[in-house]
């Protein structure tokens, strides 16, 4: 609802709000109605959950948008107690989100950089086809593969674990493409060839020489990966 809606209510005698059942989540909406309904018009709140009716009515009576405080009100400690001692495990949820976001971003960046290094460095048949296929994966919506992925997780017995939230994030075509473009312009192949001549293995060359050169790109993708996984 906007102010234009309330301005057109000159012939309205009453306003009804139906289906409130989420407690304090609905209070901003009620405040908007309360502050904009013209004088002389009565408004009524119908409660889907009758058990919350007394508390909601008390909250509505105390509601005053103009009384905004920068310091916590007297209800702060009650709200904090409800948050900590409530039935929803807030702390565990934050911990799980931190584990998933950290693991997904670190593994996704590392293996995407490794894939980009392989495609950019090695010359083999089908190299361009592999690169095109990886980019084509970005065109497939996640909703298309969601049902099959859930069935796979059920068959593997990974229900109610964090693994299904971490493993798919390793395959990140966008991150791979970013690293590949970065390597084409900032990774001198002479360093890789010199490492091979000195007897360095491919894994050691990648970890000790290539990755340090990718620090700017790694920093950017770690931030994007972590934020994206956290907000998922």
GROMACS .gro file of C-alpha atoms in nm:
model
  232
    1UNK     CA    1   0.000   0.000   0.000
    2UNK     CA    2   0.116   0.355  -0.071
    3UNK     CA    3  -0.003   0.701   0.019
    4UNK     CA    4  -0.194   0.732  -0.309
    5UNK     CA    5  -0.406   0.437  -0.199
    6UNK     CA    6  -0.494   0.602   0.131
    7UNK     CA    7  -0.568   0.934  -0.040
    8UNK     CA    8  -0.844   0.762  -0.238
    9UNK     CA    9  -1.021   0.637   0.076
   10UNK     CA   10  -1.254   0.935   0.127
   11UNK     CA   11  -1.564   0.719   0.084
   12UNK     CA   12  -1.435   0.427   0.290
   13UNK     CA   13  -1.586   0.375   0.633
   14UNK     CA   14  -1.357   0.106   0.771
   15UNK     CA   15  -1.032  -0.078   0.702
   16UNK     CA   16  -0.979  -0.447   0.774
   17UNK     CA   17  -0.644  -0.628   0.803
   18UNK     CA   18  -0.684  -1.004   0.770
   19UNK     CA   19  -0.453  -1.295   0.831
   20UNK     CA   20  -0.193  -1.158   1.071
   21UNK     CA   21  -0.012  -1.447   1.236
   22UNK     CA   22   0.358  -1.360   1.234
   23UNK     CA   23   0.373  -1.144   1.547
   24UNK     CA   24   0.611  -0.849   1.538
   25UNK     CA   25   0.695  -0.911   1.172
   26UNK     CA   26   0.361  -0.753   1.079
   27UNK     CA   27   0.394  -0.447   1.302
   28UNK     CA   28   0.562  -0.221   1.040
   29UNK     CA   29   0.276  -0.298   0.803
   30UNK     CA   30   0.020  -0.215   1.073
   31UNK     CA   31   0.209   0.106   1.152
   32UNK     CA   32   0.191   0.209   0.788
   33UNK     CA   33  -0.184   0.156   0.787
   34UNK     CA   34  -0.230   0.327   1.123
   35UNK     CA   35  -0.036   0.640   1.024
   36UNK     CA   36  -0.201   0.681   0.682
   37UNK     CA   37  -0.566   0.595   0.733
   38UNK     CA   38  -0.761   0.925   0.740
   39UNK     CA   39  -0.930   1.036   1.058
   40UNK     CA   40  -1.284   0.913   1.112
   41UNK     CA   41  -1.220   0.576   0.951
   42UNK     CA   42  -1.219   0.278   1.183
   43UNK     CA   43  -0.983  -0.010   1.120
   44UNK     CA   44  -0.989  -0.362   1.253
   45UNK     CA   45  -0.728  -0.637   1.274
   46UNK     CA   46  -0.841  -0.996   1.229
   47UNK     CA   47  -0.606  -1.256   1.378
   48UNK     CA   48  -0.541  -1.589   1.215
   49UNK     CA   49  -0.384  -1.709   1.538
   50UNK     CA   50  -0.614  -1.619   1.829
   51UNK     CA   51  -0.345  -1.703   2.086
   52UNK     CA   52  -0.138  -1.407   1.966
   53UNK     CA   53  -0.430  -1.164   1.975
   54UNK     CA   54  -0.364  -1.011   2.322
   55UNK     CA   55   0.007  -0.956   2.259
   56UNK     CA   56  -0.057  -0.815   1.914
   57UNK     CA   57  -0.321  -0.575   2.042
   58UNK     CA   58  -0.087  -0.456   2.316
   59UNK     CA   59   0.190  -0.406   2.061
   60UNK     CA   60  -0.040  -0.210   1.833
   61UNK     CA   61  -0.147   0.017   2.119
   62UNK     CA   62   0.216   0.090   2.204
   63UNK     CA   63   0.319   0.135   1.842
   64UNK     CA   64   0.441   0.484   1.760
   65UNK     CA   65   0.667   0.537   1.460
   66UNK     CA   66   0.767   0.887   1.569
   67UNK     CA   67   0.914   0.748   1.893
   68UNK     CA   68   1.234   0.615   1.738
   69UNK     CA   69   1.528   0.559   1.972
   70UNK     CA   70   1.894   0.508   1.903
   71UNK     CA   71   1.945   0.323   2.232
   72UNK     CA   72   1.784  -0.016   2.307
   73UNK     CA   73   1.440   0.007   2.461
   74UNK     CA   74   1.318  -0.172   2.770
   75UNK     CA   75   1.214  -0.468   2.554
   76UNK     CA   76   1.569  -0.528   2.431
   77UNK     CA   77   1.661  -0.783   2.698
   78UNK     CA   78   1.329  -0.964   2.660
   79UNK     CA   79   1.383  -0.991   2.286
   80UNK     CA   80   1.740  -1.109   2.341
   81UNK     CA   81   1.622  -1.374   2.586
   82UNK     CA   82   1.361  -1.494   2.338
   83UNK     CA   83   1.626  -1.510   2.068
   84UNK     CA   84   1.878  -1.708   2.276
   85UNK     CA   85   1.633  -1.935   2.456
   86UNK     CA   86   1.386  -1.981   2.173
   87UNK     CA   87   1.315  -2.298   1.982
   88UNK     CA   88   1.506  -2.180   1.672
   89UNK     CA   89   1.882  -2.264   1.702
   90UNK     CA   90   2.014  -1.926   1.588
   91UNK     CA   91   2.376  -1.988   1.698
   92UNK     CA   92   2.393  -2.325   1.524
   93UNK     CA   93   2.243  -2.172   1.212
   94UNK     CA   94   2.515  -1.905   1.203
   95UNK     CA   95   2.782  -2.170   1.258
   96UNK     CA   96   2.647  -2.390   0.978
   97UNK     CA   97   2.629  -2.090   0.745
   98UNK     CA   98   2.988  -1.999   0.832
   99UNK     CA   99   3.111  -2.354   0.767
  100UNK     CA  100   2.927  -2.384   0.437
  101UNK     CA  101   3.023  -2.038   0.311
  102UNK     CA  102   3.390  -2.076   0.405
  103UNK     CA  103   3.427  -2.428   0.267
  104UNK     CA  104   3.237  -2.355  -0.054
  105UNK     CA  105   3.429  -2.036  -0.130
  106UNK     CA  106   3.776  -2.179  -0.054
  107UNK     CA  107   3.723  -2.508  -0.240
  108UNK     CA  108   3.545  -2.338  -0.528
  109UNK     CA  109   3.824  -2.086  -0.577
  110UNK     CA  110   4.103  -2.345  -0.550
  111UNK     CA  111   3.960  -2.599  -0.794
  112UNK     CA  112   3.837  -2.332  -1.034
  113UNK     CA  113   4.188  -2.188  -1.045
  114UNK     CA  114   4.329  -2.538  -1.099
  115UNK     CA  115   4.085  -2.602  -1.386
  116UNK     CA  116   4.164  -2.267  -1.545
  117UNK     CA  117   4.536  -2.340  -1.514
  118UNK     CA  118   4.497  -2.676  -1.689
  119UNK     CA  119   4.290  -2.536  -1.975
  120UNK     CA  120   4.514  -2.232  -2.016
  121UNK     CA  121   4.849  -2.410  -1.988
  122UNK     CA  122   4.815  -2.750  -2.154
  123UNK     CA  123   4.765  -2.798  -2.526
  124UNK     CA  124   4.550  -3.103  -2.601
  125UNK     CA  125   4.281  -3.207  -2.845
  126UNK     CA  126   3.939  -3.082  -2.752
  127UNK     CA  127   4.079  -2.803  -2.537
  128UNK     CA  128   3.849  -2.541  -2.687
  129UNK     CA  129   3.553  -2.778  -2.666
  130UNK     CA  130   3.617  -2.832  -2.295
  131UNK     CA  131   3.636  -2.459  -2.235
  132UNK     CA  132   3.313  -2.403  -2.429
  133UNK     CA  133   3.138  -2.683  -2.240
  134UNK     CA  134   3.231  -2.535  -1.903
  135UNK     CA  135   3.092  -2.199  -2.008
  136UNK     CA  136   2.778  -2.362  -2.147
  137UNK     CA  137   2.704  -2.507  -1.804
  138UNK     CA  138   2.630  -2.153  -1.686
  139UNK     CA  139   2.328  -2.145  -1.918
  140UNK     CA  140   2.155  -2.434  -1.735
  141UNK     CA  141   1.920  -2.302  -1.463
  142UNK     CA  142   1.960  -2.457  -1.121
  143UNK     CA  143   1.592  -2.547  -1.112
  144UNK     CA  144   1.642  -2.790  -1.401
  145UNK     CA  145   1.884  -3.009  -1.208
  146UNK     CA  146   1.739  -2.960  -0.858
  147UNK     CA  147   1.511  -3.266  -0.858
  148UNK     CA  148   1.780  -3.500  -0.993
  149UNK     CA  149   2.030  -3.363  -0.743
  150UNK     CA  150   1.791  -3.429  -0.454
  151UNK     CA  151   1.739  -3.789  -0.570
  152UNK     CA  152   2.115  -3.836  -0.595
  153UNK     CA  153   2.164  -3.704  -0.243
  154UNK     CA  154   1.898  -3.940  -0.112
  155UNK     CA  155   2.062  -4.241  -0.277
  156UNK     CA  156   2.402  -4.145  -0.139
  157UNK     CA  157   2.264  -4.108   0.214
  158UNK     CA  158   2.374  -3.746   0.250
  159UNK     CA  159   2.043  -3.615   0.382
  160UNK     CA  160   2.063  -3.368   0.672
  161UNK     CA  161   2.433  -3.300   0.614
  162UNK     CA  162   2.627  -2.996   0.496
  163UNK     CA  163   2.807  -3.184   0.218
  164UNK     CA  164   2.537  -3.129  -0.049
  165UNK     CA  165   2.565  -2.755   0.016
  166UNK     CA  166   2.944  -2.751  -0.024
  167UNK     CA  167   3.030  -2.998  -0.303
  168UNK     CA  168   2.820  -2.841  -0.583
  169UNK     CA  169   2.981  -2.503  -0.517
  170UNK     CA  170   3.320  -2.644  -0.621
  171UNK     CA  171   3.206  -2.649  -0.983
  172UNK     CA  172   3.186  -2.275  -1.044
  173UNK     CA  173   3.200  -2.191  -1.417
  174UNK     CA  174   3.195  -1.817  -1.357
  175UNK     CA  175   3.494  -1.839  -1.123
  176UNK     CA  176   3.676  -2.062  -1.373
  177UNK     CA  177   3.617  -1.812  -1.654
  178UNK     CA  178   3.744  -1.525  -1.440
  179UNK     CA  179   4.066  -1.712  -1.355
  180UNK     CA  180   4.119  -1.818  -1.715
  181UNK     CA  181   4.093  -1.462  -1.841
  182UNK     CA  182   4.322  -1.343  -1.563
  183UNK     CA  183   4.585  -1.607  -1.644
  184UNK     CA  184   4.584  -1.521  -2.015
  185UNK     CA  185   4.693  -1.166  -1.935
  186UNK     CA  186   4.894  -1.203  -1.613
  187UNK     CA  187   5.055  -1.549  -1.605
  188UNK     CA  188   5.387  -1.563  -1.795
  189UNK     CA  189   5.438  -1.912  -1.933
  190UNK     CA  190   5.814  -1.867  -1.901
  191UNK     CA  191   5.782  -1.913  -1.523
  192UNK     CA  192   5.594  -2.239  -1.568
  193UNK     CA  193   5.847  -2.366  -1.820
  194UNK     CA  194   6.138  -2.267  -1.593
  195UNK     CA  195   5.980  -2.457  -1.304
  196UNK     CA  196   5.942  -2.766  -1.521
  197UNK     CA  197   6.307  -2.746  -1.628
  198UNK     CA  198   6.411  -2.725  -1.261
  199UNK     CA  199   6.221  -3.048  -1.195
  200UNK     CA  200   5.914  -2.908  -1.021
  201UNK     CA  201   5.604  -3.123  -1.042
  202UNK     CA  202   5.286  -2.983  -1.191
  203UNK     CA  203   5.111  -2.977  -0.854
  204UNK     CA  204   5.400  -2.797  -0.688
  205UNK     CA  205   5.425  -2.553  -0.978
  206UNK     CA  206   5.061  -2.469  -0.944
  207UNK     CA  207   5.066  -2.432  -0.565
  208UNK     CA  208   5.402  -2.256  -0.527
  209UNK     CA  209   5.425  -2.043  -0.840
  210UNK     CA  210   5.087  -1.996  -1.005
  211UNK     CA  211   4.870  -1.940  -0.698
  212UNK     CA  212   5.085  -1.658  -0.555
  213UNK     CA  213   5.056  -1.478  -0.889
  214UNK     CA  214   4.677  -1.507  -0.866
  215UNK     CA  215   4.640  -1.338  -0.528
  216UNK     CA  216   4.435  -1.041  -0.657
  217UNK     CA  217   4.198  -1.268  -0.847
  218UNK     CA  218   4.176  -1.510  -0.555
  219UNK     CA  219   4.087  -1.229  -0.316
  220UNK     CA  220   3.807  -1.105  -0.539
  221UNK     CA  221   3.659  -1.449  -0.596
  222UNK     CA  222   3.684  -1.545  -0.230
  223UNK     CA  223   3.478  -1.240  -0.138
  224UNK     CA  224   3.220  -1.303  -0.410
  225UNK     CA  225   3.206  -1.674  -0.332
  226UNK     CA  226   3.166  -1.625   0.042
  227UNK     CA  227   2.897  -1.360   0.011
  228UNK     CA  228   2.711  -1.560  -0.254
  229UNK     CA  229   2.715  -1.876  -0.046
  230UNK     CA  230   2.619  -1.691   0.272
  231UNK     CA  231   2.317  -1.533   0.101
  232UNK     CA  232   2.214  -1.857  -0.069
   0.00000   0.00000   0.00000
